[in-house]
Coordinates of C-alpha atoms in Angstrom, one line a residue:
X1347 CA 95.7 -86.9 21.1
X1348 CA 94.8 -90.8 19.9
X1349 CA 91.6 -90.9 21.5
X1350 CA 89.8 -91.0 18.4
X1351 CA 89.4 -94.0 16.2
X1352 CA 90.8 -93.7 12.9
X1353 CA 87.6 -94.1 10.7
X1354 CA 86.1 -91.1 12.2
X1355 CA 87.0 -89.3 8.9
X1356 CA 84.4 -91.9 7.0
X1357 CA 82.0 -91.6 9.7
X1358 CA 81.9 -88.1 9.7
X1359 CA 81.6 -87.7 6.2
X1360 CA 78.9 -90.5 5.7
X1361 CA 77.0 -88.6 8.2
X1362 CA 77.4 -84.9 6.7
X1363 CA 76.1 -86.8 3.4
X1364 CA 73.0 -88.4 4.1
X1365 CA 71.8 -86.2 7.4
X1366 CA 67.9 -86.2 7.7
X1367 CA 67.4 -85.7 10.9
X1368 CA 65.1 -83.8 12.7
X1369 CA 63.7 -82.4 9.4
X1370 CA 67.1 -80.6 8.6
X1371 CA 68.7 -80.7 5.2
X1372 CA 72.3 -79.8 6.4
X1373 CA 74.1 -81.2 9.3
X1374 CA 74.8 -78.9 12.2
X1375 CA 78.4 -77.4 13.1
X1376 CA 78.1 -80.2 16.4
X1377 CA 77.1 -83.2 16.3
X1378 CA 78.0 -86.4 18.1
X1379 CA 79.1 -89.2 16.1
X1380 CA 78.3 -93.2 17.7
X1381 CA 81.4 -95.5 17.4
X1382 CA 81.5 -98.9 17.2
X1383 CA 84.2 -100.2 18.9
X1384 CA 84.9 -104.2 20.2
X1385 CA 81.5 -103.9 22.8
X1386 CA 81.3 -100.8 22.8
X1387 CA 79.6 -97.9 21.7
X1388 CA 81.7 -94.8 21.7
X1389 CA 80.5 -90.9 21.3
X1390 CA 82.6 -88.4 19.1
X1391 CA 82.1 -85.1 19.1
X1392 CA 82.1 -83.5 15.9
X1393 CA 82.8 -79.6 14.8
X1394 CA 82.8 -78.7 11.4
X1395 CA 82.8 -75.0 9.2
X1396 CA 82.0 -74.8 5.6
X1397 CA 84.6 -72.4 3.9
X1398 CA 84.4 -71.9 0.2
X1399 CA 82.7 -75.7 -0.7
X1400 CA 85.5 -77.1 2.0
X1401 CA 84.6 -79.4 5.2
X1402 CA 87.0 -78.4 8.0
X1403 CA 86.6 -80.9 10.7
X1404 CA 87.7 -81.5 14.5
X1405 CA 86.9 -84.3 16.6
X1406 CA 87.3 -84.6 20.2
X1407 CA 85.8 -87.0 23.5
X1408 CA 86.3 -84.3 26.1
X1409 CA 83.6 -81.4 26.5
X1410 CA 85.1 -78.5 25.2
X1411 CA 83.6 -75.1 24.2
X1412 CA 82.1 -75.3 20.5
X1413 CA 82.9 -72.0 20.2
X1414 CA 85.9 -71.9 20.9
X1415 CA 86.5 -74.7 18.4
X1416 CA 84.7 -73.5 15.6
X1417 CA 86.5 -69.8 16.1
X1418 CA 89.9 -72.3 15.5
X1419 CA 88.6 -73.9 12.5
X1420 CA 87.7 -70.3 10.5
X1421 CA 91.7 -69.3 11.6
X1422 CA 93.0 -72.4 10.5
X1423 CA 91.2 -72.0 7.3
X1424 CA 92.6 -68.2 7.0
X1425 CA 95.7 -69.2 7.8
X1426 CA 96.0 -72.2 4.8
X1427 CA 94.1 -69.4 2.4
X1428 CA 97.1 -66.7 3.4
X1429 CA 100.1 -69.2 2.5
X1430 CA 98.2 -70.9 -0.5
X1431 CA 96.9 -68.0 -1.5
X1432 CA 93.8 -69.8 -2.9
X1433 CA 91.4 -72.0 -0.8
X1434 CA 90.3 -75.1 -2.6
X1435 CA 90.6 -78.7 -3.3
X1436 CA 93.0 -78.2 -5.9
X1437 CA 95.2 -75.6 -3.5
X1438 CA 94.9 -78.2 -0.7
X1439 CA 96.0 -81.4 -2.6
X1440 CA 98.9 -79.6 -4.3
X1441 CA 100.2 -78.4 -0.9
X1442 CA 99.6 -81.2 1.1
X1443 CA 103.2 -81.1 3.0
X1444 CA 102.8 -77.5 4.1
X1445 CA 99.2 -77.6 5.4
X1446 CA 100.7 -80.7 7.3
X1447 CA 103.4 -78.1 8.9
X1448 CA 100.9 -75.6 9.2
X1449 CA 98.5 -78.2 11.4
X1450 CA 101.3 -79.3 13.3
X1451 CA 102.3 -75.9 14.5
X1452 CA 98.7 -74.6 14.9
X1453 CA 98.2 -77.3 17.2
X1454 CA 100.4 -79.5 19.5
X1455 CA 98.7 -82.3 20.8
X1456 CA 95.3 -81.3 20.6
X1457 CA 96.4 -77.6 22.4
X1458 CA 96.1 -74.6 20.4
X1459 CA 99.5 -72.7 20.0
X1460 CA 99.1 -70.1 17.4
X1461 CA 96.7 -68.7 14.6
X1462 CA 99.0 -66.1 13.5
X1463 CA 100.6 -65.9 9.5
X1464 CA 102.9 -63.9 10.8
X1465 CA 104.5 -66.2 14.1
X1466 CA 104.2 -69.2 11.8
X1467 CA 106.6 -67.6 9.4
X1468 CA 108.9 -68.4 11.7
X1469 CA 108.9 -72.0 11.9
X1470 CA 107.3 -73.0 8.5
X1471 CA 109.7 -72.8 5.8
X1472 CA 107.7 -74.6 3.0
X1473 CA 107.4 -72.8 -0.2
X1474 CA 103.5 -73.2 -1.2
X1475 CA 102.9 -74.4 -5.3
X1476 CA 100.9 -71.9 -6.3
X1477 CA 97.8 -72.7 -8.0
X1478 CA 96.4 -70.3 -11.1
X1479 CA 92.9 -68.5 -9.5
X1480 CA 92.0 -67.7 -12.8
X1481 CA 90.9 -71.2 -14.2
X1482 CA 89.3 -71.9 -10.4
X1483 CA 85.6 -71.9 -9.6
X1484 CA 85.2 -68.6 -7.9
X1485 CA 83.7 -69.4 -4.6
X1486 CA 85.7 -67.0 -1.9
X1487 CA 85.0 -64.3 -0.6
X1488 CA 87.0 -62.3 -3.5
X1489 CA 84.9 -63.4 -6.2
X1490 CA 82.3 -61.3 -5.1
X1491 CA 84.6 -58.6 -6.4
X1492 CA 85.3 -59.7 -9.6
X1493 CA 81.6 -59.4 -11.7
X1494 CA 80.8 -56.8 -13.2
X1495 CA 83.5 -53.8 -12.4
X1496 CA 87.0 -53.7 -13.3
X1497 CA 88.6 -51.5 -11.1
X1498 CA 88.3 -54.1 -8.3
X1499 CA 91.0 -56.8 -9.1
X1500 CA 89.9 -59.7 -7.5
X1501 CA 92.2 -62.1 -8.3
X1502 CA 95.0 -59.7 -6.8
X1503 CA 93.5 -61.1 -3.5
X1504 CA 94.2 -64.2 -3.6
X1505 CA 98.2 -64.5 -3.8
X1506 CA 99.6 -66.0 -1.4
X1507 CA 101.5 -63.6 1.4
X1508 CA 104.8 -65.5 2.1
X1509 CA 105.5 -66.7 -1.8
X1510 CA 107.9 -65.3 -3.8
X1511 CA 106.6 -64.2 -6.9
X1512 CA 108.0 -64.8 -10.4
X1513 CA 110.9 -62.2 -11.3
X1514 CA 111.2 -61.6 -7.4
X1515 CA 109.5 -58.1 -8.1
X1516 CA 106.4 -57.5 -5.5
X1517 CA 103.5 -55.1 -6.3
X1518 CA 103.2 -53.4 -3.2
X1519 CA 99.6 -53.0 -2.1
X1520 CA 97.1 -53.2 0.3
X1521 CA 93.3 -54.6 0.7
X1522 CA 90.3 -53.3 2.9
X1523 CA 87.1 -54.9 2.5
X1524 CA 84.6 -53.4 4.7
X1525 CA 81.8 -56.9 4.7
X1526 CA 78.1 -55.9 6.3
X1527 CA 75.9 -59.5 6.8
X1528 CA 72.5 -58.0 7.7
X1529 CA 69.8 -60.3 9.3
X1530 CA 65.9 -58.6 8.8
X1531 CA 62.8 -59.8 9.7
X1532 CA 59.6 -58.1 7.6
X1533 CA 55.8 -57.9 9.1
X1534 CA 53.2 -59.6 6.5
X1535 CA 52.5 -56.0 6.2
X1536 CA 55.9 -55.1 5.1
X1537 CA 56.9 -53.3 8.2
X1538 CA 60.6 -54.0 9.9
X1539 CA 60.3 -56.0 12.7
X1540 CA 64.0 -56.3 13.7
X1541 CA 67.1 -55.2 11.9
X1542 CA 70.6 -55.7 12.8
X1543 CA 74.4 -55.7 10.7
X1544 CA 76.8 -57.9 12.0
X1545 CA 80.3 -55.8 10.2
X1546 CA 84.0 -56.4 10.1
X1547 CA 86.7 -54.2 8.1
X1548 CA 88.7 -57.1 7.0
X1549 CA 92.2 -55.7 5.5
X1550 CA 95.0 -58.0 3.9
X1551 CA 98.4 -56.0 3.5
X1552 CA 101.3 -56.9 0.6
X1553 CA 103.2 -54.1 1.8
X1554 CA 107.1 -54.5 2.4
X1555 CA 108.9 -53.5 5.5
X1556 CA 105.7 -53.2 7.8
X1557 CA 104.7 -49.3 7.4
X1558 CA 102.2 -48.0 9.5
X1559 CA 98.9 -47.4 8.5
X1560 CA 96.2 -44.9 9.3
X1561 CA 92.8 -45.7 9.0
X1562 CA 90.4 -42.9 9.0
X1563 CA 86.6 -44.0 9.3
X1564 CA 83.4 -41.3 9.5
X1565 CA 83.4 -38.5 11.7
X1566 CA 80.5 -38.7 13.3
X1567 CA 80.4 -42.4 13.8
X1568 CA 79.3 -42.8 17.7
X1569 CA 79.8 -45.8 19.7
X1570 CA 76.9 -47.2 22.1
X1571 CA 73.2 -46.3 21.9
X1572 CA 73.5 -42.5 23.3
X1573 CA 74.3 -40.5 19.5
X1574 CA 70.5 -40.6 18.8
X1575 CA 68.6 -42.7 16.4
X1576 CA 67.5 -40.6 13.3
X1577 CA 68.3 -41.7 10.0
X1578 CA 67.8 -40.1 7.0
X1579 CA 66.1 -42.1 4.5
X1580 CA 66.7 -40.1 1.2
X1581 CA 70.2 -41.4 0.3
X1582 CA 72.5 -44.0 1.2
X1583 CA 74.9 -41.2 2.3
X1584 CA 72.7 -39.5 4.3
X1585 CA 73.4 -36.9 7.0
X1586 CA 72.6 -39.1 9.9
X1587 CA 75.2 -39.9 12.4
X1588 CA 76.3 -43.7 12.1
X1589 CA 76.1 -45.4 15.8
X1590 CA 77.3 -48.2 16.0
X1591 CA 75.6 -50.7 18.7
X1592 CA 79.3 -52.1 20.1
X1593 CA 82.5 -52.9 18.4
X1594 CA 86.2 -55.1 19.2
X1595 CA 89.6 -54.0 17.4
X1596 CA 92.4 -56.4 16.2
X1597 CA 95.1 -56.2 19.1
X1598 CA 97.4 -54.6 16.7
X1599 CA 95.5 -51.4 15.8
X1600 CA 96.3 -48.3 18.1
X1601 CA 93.4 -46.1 19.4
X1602 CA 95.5 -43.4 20.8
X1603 CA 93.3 -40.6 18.5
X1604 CA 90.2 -42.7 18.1
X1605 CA 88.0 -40.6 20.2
X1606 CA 88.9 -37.2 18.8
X1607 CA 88.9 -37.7 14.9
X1608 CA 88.4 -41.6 14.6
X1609 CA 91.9 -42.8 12.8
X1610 CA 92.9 -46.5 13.6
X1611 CA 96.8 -46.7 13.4
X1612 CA 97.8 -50.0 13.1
X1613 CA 101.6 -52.3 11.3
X1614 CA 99.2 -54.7 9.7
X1615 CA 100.4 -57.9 10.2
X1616 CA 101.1 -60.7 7.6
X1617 CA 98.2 -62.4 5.7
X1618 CA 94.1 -61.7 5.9
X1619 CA 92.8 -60.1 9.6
X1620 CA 90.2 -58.3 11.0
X1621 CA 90.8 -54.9 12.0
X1622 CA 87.7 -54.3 13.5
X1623 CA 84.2 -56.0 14.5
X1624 CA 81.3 -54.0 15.1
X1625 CA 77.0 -54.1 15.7
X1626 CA 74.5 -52.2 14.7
X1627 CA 70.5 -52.6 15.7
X1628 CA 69.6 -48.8 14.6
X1629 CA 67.1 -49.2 11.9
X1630 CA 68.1 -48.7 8.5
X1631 CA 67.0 -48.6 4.9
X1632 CA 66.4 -52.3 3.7
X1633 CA 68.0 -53.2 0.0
X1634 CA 65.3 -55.0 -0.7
X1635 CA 61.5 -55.3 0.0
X1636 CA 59.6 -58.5 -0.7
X1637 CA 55.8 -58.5 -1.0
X1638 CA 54.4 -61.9 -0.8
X1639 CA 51.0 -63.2 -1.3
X1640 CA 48.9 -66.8 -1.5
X1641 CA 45.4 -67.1 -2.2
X1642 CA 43.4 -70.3 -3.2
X1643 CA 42.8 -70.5 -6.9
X1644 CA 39.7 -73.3 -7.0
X1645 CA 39.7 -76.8 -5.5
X1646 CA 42.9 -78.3 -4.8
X1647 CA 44.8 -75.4 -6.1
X1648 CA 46.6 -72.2 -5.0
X1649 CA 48.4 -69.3 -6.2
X1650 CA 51.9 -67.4 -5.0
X1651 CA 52.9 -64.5 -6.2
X1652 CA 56.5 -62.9 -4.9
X1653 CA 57.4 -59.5 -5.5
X1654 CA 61.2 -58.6 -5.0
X1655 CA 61.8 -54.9 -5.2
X1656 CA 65.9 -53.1 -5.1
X1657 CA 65.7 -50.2 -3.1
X1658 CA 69.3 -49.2 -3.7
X1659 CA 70.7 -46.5 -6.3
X1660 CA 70.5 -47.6 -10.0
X1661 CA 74.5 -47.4 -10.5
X1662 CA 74.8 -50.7 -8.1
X1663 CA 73.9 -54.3 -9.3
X1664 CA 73.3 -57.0 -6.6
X1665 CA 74.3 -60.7 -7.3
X1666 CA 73.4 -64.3 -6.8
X1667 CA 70.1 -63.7 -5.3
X1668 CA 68.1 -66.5 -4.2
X1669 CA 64.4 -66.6 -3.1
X1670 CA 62.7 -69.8 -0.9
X1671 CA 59.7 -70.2 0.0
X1672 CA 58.2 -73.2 2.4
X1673 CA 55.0 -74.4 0.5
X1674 CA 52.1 -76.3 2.3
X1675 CA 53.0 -79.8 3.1
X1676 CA 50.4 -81.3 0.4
X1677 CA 51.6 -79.7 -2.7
X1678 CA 52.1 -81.8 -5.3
X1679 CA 53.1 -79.7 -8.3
X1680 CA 54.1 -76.3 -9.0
X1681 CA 54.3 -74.1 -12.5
X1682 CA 55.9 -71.1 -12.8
X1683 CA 55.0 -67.9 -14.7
X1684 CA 57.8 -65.0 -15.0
X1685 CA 57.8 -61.5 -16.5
X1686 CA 58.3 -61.0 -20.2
X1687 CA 61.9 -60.7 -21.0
X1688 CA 63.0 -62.0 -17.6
X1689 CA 66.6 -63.2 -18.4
X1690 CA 68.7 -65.1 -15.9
X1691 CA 66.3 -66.4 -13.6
X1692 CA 65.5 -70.3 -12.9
X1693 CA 62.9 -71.2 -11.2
X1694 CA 62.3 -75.0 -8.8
X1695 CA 60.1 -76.6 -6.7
X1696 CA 62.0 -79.1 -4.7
X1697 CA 59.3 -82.1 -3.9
X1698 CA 61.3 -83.6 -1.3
X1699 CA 60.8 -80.4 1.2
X1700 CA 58.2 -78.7 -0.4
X1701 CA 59.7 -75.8 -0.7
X1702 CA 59.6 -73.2 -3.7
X1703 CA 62.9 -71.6 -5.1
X1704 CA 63.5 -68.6 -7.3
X1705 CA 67.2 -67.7 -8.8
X1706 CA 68.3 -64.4 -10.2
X1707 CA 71.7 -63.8 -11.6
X1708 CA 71.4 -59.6 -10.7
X1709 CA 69.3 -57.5 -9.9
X1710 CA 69.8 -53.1 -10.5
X1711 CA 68.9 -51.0 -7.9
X1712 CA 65.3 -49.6 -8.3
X1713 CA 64.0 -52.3 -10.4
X1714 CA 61.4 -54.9 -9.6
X1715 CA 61.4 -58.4 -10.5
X1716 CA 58.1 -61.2 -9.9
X1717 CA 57.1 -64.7 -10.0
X1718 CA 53.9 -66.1 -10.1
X1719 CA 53.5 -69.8 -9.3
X1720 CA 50.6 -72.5 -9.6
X1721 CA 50.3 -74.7 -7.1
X1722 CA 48.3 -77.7 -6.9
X1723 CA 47.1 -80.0 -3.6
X1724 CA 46.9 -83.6 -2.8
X1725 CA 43.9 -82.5 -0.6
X1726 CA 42.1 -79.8 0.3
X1727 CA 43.1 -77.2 2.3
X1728 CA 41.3 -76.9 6.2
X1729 CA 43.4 -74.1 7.6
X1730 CA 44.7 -70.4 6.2
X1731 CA 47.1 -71.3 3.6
X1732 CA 49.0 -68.3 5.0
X1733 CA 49.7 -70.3 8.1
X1734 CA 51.0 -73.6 6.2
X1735 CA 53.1 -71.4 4.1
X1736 CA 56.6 -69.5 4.2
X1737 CA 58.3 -67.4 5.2
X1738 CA 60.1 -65.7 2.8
X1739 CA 63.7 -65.8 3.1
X1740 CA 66.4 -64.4 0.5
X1741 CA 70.0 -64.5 0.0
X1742 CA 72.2 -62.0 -2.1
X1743 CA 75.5 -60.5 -2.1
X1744 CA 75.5 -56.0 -3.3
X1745 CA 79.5 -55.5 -4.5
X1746 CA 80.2 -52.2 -3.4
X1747 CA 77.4 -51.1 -1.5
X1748 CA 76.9 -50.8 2.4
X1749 CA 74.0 -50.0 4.7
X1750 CA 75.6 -48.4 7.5
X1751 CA 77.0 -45.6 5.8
X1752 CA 80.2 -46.6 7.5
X1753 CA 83.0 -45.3 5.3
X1754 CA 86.8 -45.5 5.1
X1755 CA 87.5 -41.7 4.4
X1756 CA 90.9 -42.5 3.6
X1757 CA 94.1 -44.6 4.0
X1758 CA 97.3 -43.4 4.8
X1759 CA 100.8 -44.9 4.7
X1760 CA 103.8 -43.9 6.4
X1761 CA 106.2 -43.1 3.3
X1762 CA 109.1 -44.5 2.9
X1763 CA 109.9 -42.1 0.5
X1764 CA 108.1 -39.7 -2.2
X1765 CA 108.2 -42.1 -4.7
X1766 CA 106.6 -44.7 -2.3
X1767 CA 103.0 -44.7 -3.5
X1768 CA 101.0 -48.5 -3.3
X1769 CA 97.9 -49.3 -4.6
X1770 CA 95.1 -49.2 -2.0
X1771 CA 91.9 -50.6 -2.5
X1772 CA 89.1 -49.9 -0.4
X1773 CA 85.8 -52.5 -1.4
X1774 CA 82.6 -52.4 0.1
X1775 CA 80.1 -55.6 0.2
X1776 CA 76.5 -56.3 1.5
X1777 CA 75.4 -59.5 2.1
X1778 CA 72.3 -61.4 3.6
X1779 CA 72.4 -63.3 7.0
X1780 CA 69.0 -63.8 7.5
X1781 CA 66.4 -61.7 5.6
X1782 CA 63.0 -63.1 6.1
X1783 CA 59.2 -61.5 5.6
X1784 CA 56.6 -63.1 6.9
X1785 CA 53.1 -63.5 4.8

């Protein structure tokens, strides 16, 4: 609306860069930026999402809702990803002039008009440059897809929805990712002390002429706290009803049979959307346990040792895990010691925070991976070194595996005709939100 100055862009990203407030290594999504104008000091507020390595930024002077803000800035994203078809800097620069159009139809003068791939297609007549994923960095969330399994084309994911491909031939097929982010807290005696899956069945369609879609998940999947709470712990596919804790549907998907055999029908609309959001705080079986111990080793010196155990079947593989630890504020030095034959791994101790890291490439279900580290001190330690130490918190991505046991028993397409048959690909994908176990 012209209310903010025109160097907010450097302000904000001088900011971002060097933030050391408070203790925190990253800046927060809000933050109020100070601008100097004639004199007068003038307050910004700043939003900003992190999507694939990419700052997306608003600014505004009037108290508005953060959240609603921050929910624009993930669509705005999605939208740019459907029509480039790759999010990144190279994608961005390339296509300058549409995300321009794009902005200016999202948004009229600071008021939100519409998040939808599908109305935009309307007004914005741009034809995106498309940009070869194949020589990109993968950072999205496709790439998790694409190690170690070829039956998951991950790169088929990210062509853009309205762009005319070479030839003007279109393969006709359709996406459903079902993502589970699981946040779980561990006692220092390894028991659960809170567990919840924050889900979405995210679906992207290239289909032609709209069909409609049916979408059948598990049969005795029960909404709300009422189905009972026993789980059976002896496979991932166990015989335990899956209740979920609450869930919200894209406005697009039909619930006429919902309640009596739990199909979704739904026309999917253009580009990457969420057909449905759900909750879960019934325990379940954690991927991974961590066992964590420090003891004092002598004067001035301590030892950690970390054991990461998978708990999953042997035919899955987990990805880009990372293990931190928060060392006592005195440490001064820190050598590693990892198994024989331990390949992939890197180990740091970042001096600046004190704080001890651990890298693994993969991990195979049922194995067990540990790291011992030598610490030394800058003085002697007064208190339990359990206290001045941890928690233990991990971060990891398993490609087609999910804790739930919520399943997509099958996709259906209205046919056009008998030789109608697209691909479908159903993908499953674990991640961590917050998984933390206390020593």
């Amino acid at each position: 609306r012209g209310e903010v100055a025109k160097g907010s862009a450097e302000i904000f990203f001088r900011k971002v860069k060097f933030w050391k407030e408070d203790g925190q290594e990253e800046a927060p999504p809000v933050f109020v930026g100070i601008i100097l104008l004639k004199n007068n000091v003038d307050g910004v507020n700043y939003f900003h999402v992190k999507v694939v390595g990419l700052l997306f930024v608003a600014t505004t002077r009037v108290n508005v809702s953060p959240s609603l803000v921050l929910e624009l800035l993930q669509r705005i994203a999605r939208v740019i990803k459907d029509y480039l078809g790759v999010l990144s800097e190279d994608s961005l620069r390339k296509n300058f002039v549409l995300v321009y159009e794009l902005l200016d139809e999202v948004i009229d003068f600071g008021y939100v008009q519409t998040t939808s791939t599908e109305v935009l297609k309307s007004y914005v007549f741009n034809e995106p440059i498309v940009v070869d994923a194949a020589r990109l960095q993968p950072l999205g969330p496709a790439a998790i897809f694409m190690q170690g399994t070829k039956r998951m084309p991950g790169t088929a994911v990210t062509k853009s929805v309205v762009a005319n491909e070479p030839g003007g031939r279109k393969r006709e097929e359709i996406f459903v990712d079902i993502i589970e982010k699981i946040s779980v807290t561990f006692s220092s005696s390894g028991y659960i002390l809170t567990s919840e899956i924050d889900g979405t069945i995210q679906m992207k369609s290239y289909l032609s002429g709209n069909p409609e879609i049916r979408l059948a998940l598990n049969e005795d999947l029960s909404i709300g706290r009422g189905g009972g709470t026993i789980y059976d712990y002896r496979s991932s596919s166990g015989s335990g009803a899956v209740i979920l804790d609450d869930c919200n549907f894209h406005e697009s998907v039909r619930l006429d049979s919902f309640d009596m055999d739990r199909t979704l029908s739904l026309v999917p609309p253009d580009g990457e959307f969420p057909v449905m959001n759900y909750r879960m705080t019934q325990e379940f079986k954690p991927p991974f346990r961590i066992n964590c111990l420090i003891e004092e080793a002598g004067q001035l010196k301590a030892e950690v040792i970390i054991k990461v155990r998978a708990e999953f079947p042997s035919n899955i593989t987990a990805n880009t895990i990372a293990v931190q630890m928060p060392l006592p504020k005195y440490t001064t030095r820190a050598s590693f010691e990892l198994e024989p034959g331990a390949v992939g791994q890197r180990t740091d101790f970042k001096e600046a925070n004190k704080k001890l890291e651990w890298g693994l490439k993969k991990i195979v279900g049922g194995s067990e991976h540990t790291l011992r580290a030598k610490l030394t001190f800058s003085q002697e330690s007064h208190a339990n070194l359990t206290k001045e130490a941890g928690p233990v918190s991990m971060a990891f991505t398993i490609p087609m595996y999910n804790v739930s046991r919520l399943q997509v028993k099958y996709l259906q397409i209205a046919k056009k005709s008998s030789s109608y048959n697209p691909y479908r690909w159903v993908r499953y994908v674990t991640q961590a939100n917050s998984y933390v176990a206390r020593i």
